[in-house]
Coordinates of N, CA and C in Angstrom, one line a residue:
M1 N 10.5 2.6 30.0 CA 10.1 2.5 28.6 C 11.2 3.4 27.8
D2 N 11.7 2.8 26.7 CA 12.7 3.6 25.9 C 12.3 3.9 24.5
K3 N 11.1 3.4 24.1 CA 10.7 3.6 22.7 C 9.1 3.4 22.7
V4 N 8.5 4.3 21.9 CA 7.0 4.3 21.6 C 6.8 4.4 20.1
N5 N 5.7 3.7 19.7 CA 5.2 4.0 18.4 C 3.8 4.4 18.5
I6 N 3.4 5.5 17.9 CA 2.1 6.1 18.1 C 1.5 6.4 16.7
F7 N 0.2 6.1 16.6 CA -0.6 6.3 15.4 C -1.6 7.5 15.7
A8 N -1.7 8.3 14.8 CA -2.7 9.4 14.9 C -3.5 9.4 13.6
P9 N -4.8 9.4 13.7 CA -5.7 9.2 12.5 C -5.8 10.5 11.7
A10 N -6.2 10.3 10.4 CA -6.6 11.4 9.6 C -7.9 11.8 10.2
S11 N -8.4 13.0 9.9 CA -9.6 13.5 10.4 C -10.3 14.5 9.4
I12 N -11.5 14.7 9.7 CA -12.3 15.6 8.9 C -12.8 16.7 10.0
G13 N -12.4 17.9 9.8 CA -12.7 18.9 10.8 C -13.9 19.8 10.4
N14 N -14.3 19.7 9.2 CA -15.3 20.5 8.6 C -16.5 19.7 8.2
A15 N -17.2 19.1 9.1 CA -18.2 18.1 8.8 C -19.5 18.8 8.4
G16 N -19.8 18.8 7.2 CA -21.2 19.2 6.7 C -21.6 20.5 7.2
A17 N -22.8 20.7 7.6 CA -23.4 21.9 8.1 C -22.8 22.4 9.4
C18 N -22.0 21.6 10.0 CA -21.4 22.0 11.3 C -20.0 22.5 11.2
Y19 N -19.8 23.1 10.0 CA -18.4 23.6 9.6 C -17.6 24.2 10.8
D20 N -16.5 23.6 11.1 CA -15.6 23.9 12.1 C -16.1 23.8 13.5
I21 N -17.2 23.1 13.6 CA -17.8 22.8 15.0 C -17.7 21.4 15.3
M22 N -17.9 20.5 14.3 CA -18.0 19.1 14.5 C -17.0 18.4 13.5
G23 N -16.2 17.5 14.0 CA -15.4 16.7 13.2 C -15.3 15.3 13.6
Y24 N -14.5 14.5 13.0 CA -14.4 13.1 13.5 C -13.1 12.5 12.8
A25 N -12.6 11.5 13.5 CA -11.4 10.8 13.1 C -11.8 9.7 12.1
L26 N -10.8 9.3 11.3 CA -11.1 8.2 10.3 C -10.3 7.0 10.7
D27 N -10.8 5.8 10.5 CA -10.1 4.5 10.8 C -9.1 4.2 9.7
Y28 N -8.0 3.7 10.1 CA -7.0 3.1 9.1 C -6.3 4.1 8.3
V29 N -6.5 5.4 8.4 CA -5.8 6.4 7.6 C -5.1 7.3 8.6
G30 N -3.8 7.5 8.5 CA -3.1 8.5 9.4 C -1.7 8.3 9.3
D31 N -1.0 8.9 10.2 CA 0.5 8.9 10.3 C 1.0 8.2 11.6
F32 N 2.1 7.7 11.6 CA 2.8 7.1 12.7 C 4.0 7.9 13.1
V33 N 4.4 7.8 14.4 CA 5.6 8.4 14.8 C 6.3 7.4 15.7
T34 N 7.6 7.2 15.5 CA 8.5 6.4 16.4 C 9.4 7.3 17.1
L35 N 9.4 7.2 18.4 CA 10.2 8.1 19.3 C 11.0 7.2 20.3
E36 N 12.3 7.4 20.3 CA 13.1 6.5 21.2 C 14.1 7.3 21.9
K37 N 14.5 6.9 23.1 CA 15.6 7.5 23.8 C 16.9 6.9 23.3
V38 N 17.8 7.9 23.1 CA 19.2 7.5 22.6 C 20.2 8.2 23.5
E39 N 21.4 7.8 23.4 CA 22.5 8.4 24.1 C 22.5 9.9 23.8
R40 N 22.8 10.6 24.9 CA 22.8 12.1 24.8 C 23.6 12.6 23.6
A41 N 23.0 13.5 22.9 CA 23.7 14.1 21.7 C 23.6 15.6 21.8
D42 N 24.1 16.3 20.8 CA 24.1 17.7 20.8 C 22.7 18.3 20.7
E43 N 21.8 17.6 20.1 CA 20.4 18.0 19.9 C 19.5 17.3 20.9
N44 N 18.5 18.0 21.4 CA 17.5 17.3 22.2 C 16.6 16.3 21.4
I45 N 16.2 16.8 20.3 CA 15.3 16.0 19.4 C 16.1 15.7 18.1
I46 N 16.5 14.4 17.9 CA 17.3 14.1 16.7 C 16.3 13.6 15.6
W47 N 16.4 14.2 14.4 CA 15.6 13.8 13.3 C 16.0 12.5 12.8
G48 N 15.1 11.5 12.8 CA 15.5 10.1 12.3 C 14.9 9.9 10.9
G49 N 14.3 11.0 10.3 CA 13.9 11.0 8.9 C 12.5 10.7 8.8
V50 N 12.0 10.6 7.5 CA 10.6 10.2 7.2 C 10.6 9.1 6.2
D51 N 9.7 8.1 6.4 CA 9.5 7.1 5.4 C 8.0 6.9 5.2
G52 N 7.7 5.9 4.4 CA 6.3 5.7 4.2 C 5.8 6.1 2.8
P53 N 4.7 5.7 2.4 CA 4.3 5.9 1.0 C 4.2 7.4 0.5
F54 N 4.1 8.3 1.5 CA 4.0 9.8 1.1 C 5.2 10.5 1.7
A55 N 6.3 9.8 2.0 CA 7.5 10.5 2.4 C 8.1 11.5 1.4
G56 N 8.0 11.1 0.1 CA 8.5 11.9 -1.0 C 7.8 13.3 -1.1
E57 N 6.7 13.4 -0.5 CA 6.0 14.8 -0.6 C 6.6 15.7 0.4
L58 N 7.6 15.2 1.3 CA 8.2 16.1 2.2 C 9.7 16.4 1.9
I59 N 10.1 15.9 0.7 CA 11.5 16.1 0.2 C 11.6 17.7 0.1
G60 N 12.7 18.2 0.6 CA 12.9 19.6 0.5 C 12.4 20.4 1.7
V61 N 11.7 19.7 2.6 CA 11.2 20.4 3.8 C 12.3 20.2 4.8
P62 N 13.0 21.1 5.3 CA 14.0 20.9 6.4 C 13.3 20.3 7.7
Y63 N 14.0 19.5 8.3 CA 13.3 18.8 9.5 C 12.9 19.8 10.6
T64 N 13.7 20.9 10.7 CA 13.3 22.0 11.6 C 12.1 22.7 11.3
E65 N 11.5 22.5 10.1 CA 10.2 23.0 9.7 C 9.1 21.9 9.6
N66 N 9.4 20.7 10.0 CA 8.5 19.7 9.9 C 7.6 19.7 11.2
C67 N 6.3 19.7 11.0 CA 5.5 19.9 12.2 C 5.6 18.8 13.2
A68 N 5.9 17.6 12.9 CA 6.1 16.5 14.0 C 7.4 16.9 14.8
W69 N 8.4 17.3 14.2 CA 9.6 17.7 14.9 C 9.4 18.9 15.7
L70 N 8.7 19.9 15.1 CA 8.5 21.1 15.9 C 7.6 20.9 17.2
V71 N 6.6 20.1 17.0 CA 5.7 19.8 18.2 C 6.5 19.1 19.2
C72 N 7.2 18.1 18.8 CA 8.1 17.2 19.8 C 9.1 18.1 20.5
N73 N 9.7 19.0 19.7 CA 10.7 19.8 20.3 C 10.1 20.9 21.3
H74 N 8.9 21.4 20.9 CA 8.2 22.4 21.7 C 7.9 21.8 23.1
I75 N 7.4 20.6 23.0 CA 7.0 20.0 24.3 C 8.2 19.6 25.1
Y76 N 9.3 19.2 24.5 CA 10.5 18.8 25.2 C 11.1 20.1 25.9
E77 N 11.2 21.1 25.1 CA 11.8 22.3 25.6 C 10.9 23.1 26.7
N78 N 9.6 23.0 26.6 CA 8.8 23.7 27.4 C 8.1 23.0 28.7
Y79 N 8.2 21.6 28.6 CA 7.5 20.9 29.6 C 8.4 19.8 30.2
F80 N 9.6 19.7 29.8 CA 10.6 18.6 30.3 C 11.9 19.3 30.5
D81 N 12.5 19.0 31.7 CA 13.7 19.5 32.0 C 14.8 18.6 31.5
G82 N 15.1 18.8 30.2 CA 16.1 18.0 29.5 C 17.5 18.1 30.0
R83 N 17.7 19.3 30.6 CA 19.1 19.5 31.2 C 19.5 18.4 32.2
A84 N 18.5 17.9 32.8 CA 18.8 16.9 33.9 C 18.8 15.4 33.3
S85 N 18.6 15.3 32.0 CA 18.5 13.9 31.4 C 19.9 13.5 30.8
N86 N 20.1 12.2 30.7 CA 21.2 11.7 30.1 C 20.9 11.1 28.7
F87 N 19.8 11.6 28.1 CA 19.5 11.1 26.8 C 18.8 12.1 25.9
S88 N 18.9 11.9 24.6 CA 18.2 12.7 23.6 C 17.1 11.8 23.1
L89 N 16.2 12.3 22.2 CA 15.1 11.6 21.7 C 15.3 11.6 20.2
R90 N 15.2 10.4 19.5 CA 15.1 10.3 18.1 C 13.8 10.1 17.6
L91 N 13.3 11.0 16.7 CA 12.0 11.0 16.1 C 12.0 10.6 14.7
K92 N 11.1 9.6 14.3 CA 11.0 9.2 13.0 C 9.5 9.3 12.6
L93 N 9.2 9.9 11.5 CA 7.9 10.1 11.0 C 7.6 9.1 9.9
H94 N 6.5 8.4 10.0 CA 6.1 7.4 9.0 C 4.8 8.0 8.3
K95 N 5.0 8.6 7.2 CA 4.0 9.4 6.5 C 3.1 8.4 5.6
H96 N 1.9 8.3 6.1 CA 1.0 7.3 5.4 C -0.3 8.0 4.9
M97 N -0.2 9.3 4.7 CA -1.3 10.0 4.1 C -0.7 11.3 3.4
P98 N -1.4 11.6 2.2 CA -0.8 12.7 1.4 C -0.8 14.1 2.1
V99 N 0.2 14.9 1.8 CA 0.2 16.2 2.2 C -0.8 17.1 1.5
G100 N -1.5 17.9 2.1 CA -2.5 18.8 1.5 C -3.8 18.1 1.1
S101 N -4.1 17.0 1.7 CA -5.2 16.2 1.2 C -6.6 16.8 1.9
G102 N -6.5 17.6 2.8 CA -7.6 18.1 3.5 C -8.1 17.1 4.6
L103 N -7.3 16.2 4.9 CA -7.7 15.1 5.9 C -6.8 15.3 7.2
G104 N -6.2 16.5 7.3 CA -5.4 16.7 8.5 C -4.1 16.0 8.6
S105 N -3.4 16.0 7.4 CA -2.1 15.3 7.3 C -1.1 16.0 8.3
S106 N -1.0 17.2 8.4 CA -0.1 17.9 9.4 C -0.6 17.7 10.8
A107 N -1.8 17.7 11.0 CA -2.4 17.5 12.3 C -2.1 16.1 12.8
A108 N -2.3 15.1 11.9 CA -2.0 13.7 12.3 C -0.5 13.6 12.7
S109 N 0.4 14.1 11.9 CA 1.8 14.1 12.3 C 2.1 14.8 13.6
S110 N 1.5 16.0 13.8 CA 1.6 16.7 15.1 C 1.1 16.0 16.3
A111 N -0.1 15.5 16.1 CA -0.7 14.7 17.2 C 0.0 13.5 17.6
A112 N 0.5 12.7 16.6 CA 1.2 11.6 16.9 C 2.6 11.9 17.7
A113 N 3.3 12.9 17.2 CA 4.5 13.4 17.9 C 4.2 13.9 19.3
A114 N 3.1 14.6 19.5 CA 2.7 15.0 20.8 C 2.5 13.9 21.8
A115 N 1.7 13.0 21.3 CA 1.3 11.8 22.1 C 2.6 11.0 22.4
A116 N 3.5 10.8 21.5 CA 4.7 10.0 21.7 C 5.6 10.7 22.7
V117 N 5.9 12.0 22.6 CA 6.8 12.6 23.6 C 6.1 12.6 25.0
I118 N 4.8 12.9 25.1 CA 4.1 12.9 26.4 C 4.2 11.5 27.0
E119 N 4.0 10.5 26.2 CA 4.0 9.1 26.8 C 5.4 8.7 27.2
L120 N 6.4 8.9 26.3 CA 7.7 8.4 26.5 C 8.3 9.1 27.7
L121 N 8.1 10.4 27.9 CA 8.6 11.1 29.0 C 7.8 11.1 30.2
G122 N 6.5 10.5 30.2 CA 5.7 10.4 31.3 C 5.2 11.8 31.8
L123 N 5.0 12.7 30.8 CA 4.6 14.1 31.2 C 3.1 14.2 31.6
Q124 N 2.8 15.1 32.4 CA 1.5 15.4 32.9 C 1.1 16.8 32.3
M125 N 0.4 16.8 31.2 CA 0.1 18.1 30.6 C -1.4 18.2 30.5
G126 N -1.8 19.5 30.6 CA -3.2 19.8 30.5 C -3.6 20.1 29.0
G127 N -4.9 20.1 28.8 CA -5.4 20.3 27.4 C -4.8 21.6 26.7
A128 N -4.8 22.7 27.5 CA -4.3 23.9 26.9 C -2.8 23.9 26.5
Q129 N -2.1 23.2 27.4 CA -0.7 23.0 27.0 C -0.5 22.1 25.8
I130 N -1.3 21.1 25.6 CA -1.1 20.3 24.5 C -1.6 21.1 23.2
T131 N -2.7 21.8 23.3 CA -3.2 22.5 22.1 C -2.2 23.6 21.7
D132 N -1.6 24.3 22.7 CA -0.6 25.3 22.4 C 0.6 24.7 21.6
S133 N 1.0 23.5 22.0 CA 2.1 22.8 21.3 C 1.6 22.3 20.0
L134 N 0.4 21.9 19.8 CA -0.1 21.5 18.5 C -0.2 22.7 17.5
K135 N -0.5 23.8 18.0 CA -0.5 25.0 17.2 C 0.8 25.3 16.5
V136 N 1.8 25.0 17.2 CA 3.2 25.2 16.6 C 3.3 24.4 15.3
G137 N 2.9 23.1 15.3 CA 2.9 22.3 14.1 C 2.0 22.9 13.0
E138 N 0.8 23.2 13.4 CA -0.2 23.7 12.4 C 0.3 25.0 11.8
S139 N 0.9 25.8 12.6 CA 1.5 27.1 12.1 C 2.6 26.9 11.1
A140 N 3.4 25.9 11.3 CA 4.4 25.6 10.3 C 3.8 25.0 9.0
A141 N 2.8 24.3 9.1 CA 2.2 23.6 7.9 C 1.4 24.6 7.1
S142 N 0.6 25.4 7.8 CA -0.4 26.3 7.0 C -0.2 27.7 7.3
G143 N 0.7 28.2 8.1 CA 0.9 29.5 8.4 C 0.0 30.1 9.5
T144 N -0.9 29.3 10.0 CA -1.7 29.7 11.2 C -2.0 28.5 12.1
G145 N -2.2 28.8 13.3 CA -2.3 27.7 14.3 C -3.7 27.2 14.5
H146 N -4.4 27.0 13.4 CA -5.8 26.5 13.5 C -5.7 25.0 13.9
L147 N -6.7 24.6 14.6 CA -6.7 23.1 15.1 C -7.9 22.4 14.6
D148 N -8.4 22.7 13.4 CA -9.6 22.1 13.0 C -9.5 20.5 12.6
N149 N -8.3 20.1 12.5 CA -8.1 18.7 12.1 C -7.4 17.9 13.2
V150 N -7.0 18.5 14.4 CA -6.3 17.9 15.4 C -7.2 17.0 16.2
C151 N -6.7 15.7 16.3 CA -7.4 14.8 17.2 C -6.4 14.1 18.1
L152 N -6.5 14.2 19.3 CA -5.6 13.5 20.3 C -6.5 12.5 21.1
L153 N -6.1 11.3 20.9 CA -6.9 10.2 21.6 C -6.3 9.8 22.9

């Protein structure tokens, strides 16, 4: 496998009276990530950019501060021995939900990136390793590594 496309749904993590205890994913709303192996480059994770209806909301955010790139890079550097590989990975974010909507926009980008790199590289990761990686993305987006909107399917 040389390429994957992953969808991660928007979510509601503060559901009614169960605030921060119960949440759920939404159908048809979320972000997509495309990740593909490319010829070895100077970077492990090459930023392929962002497109989609809400891509404009990320203008001015350096890719090294984008939660999808940060999560993908964290997993690559901590759970994959890239030194032994002859490829880099190109990450493209397809932003289909507004930033700051309260529906887990950063969490959807982070979860899609995590699922993509795990699948493409065939990694075996435990839940604690995945959540530690997702916290990196949430920290970049909100300043703290809360996971109230993260859904990994």
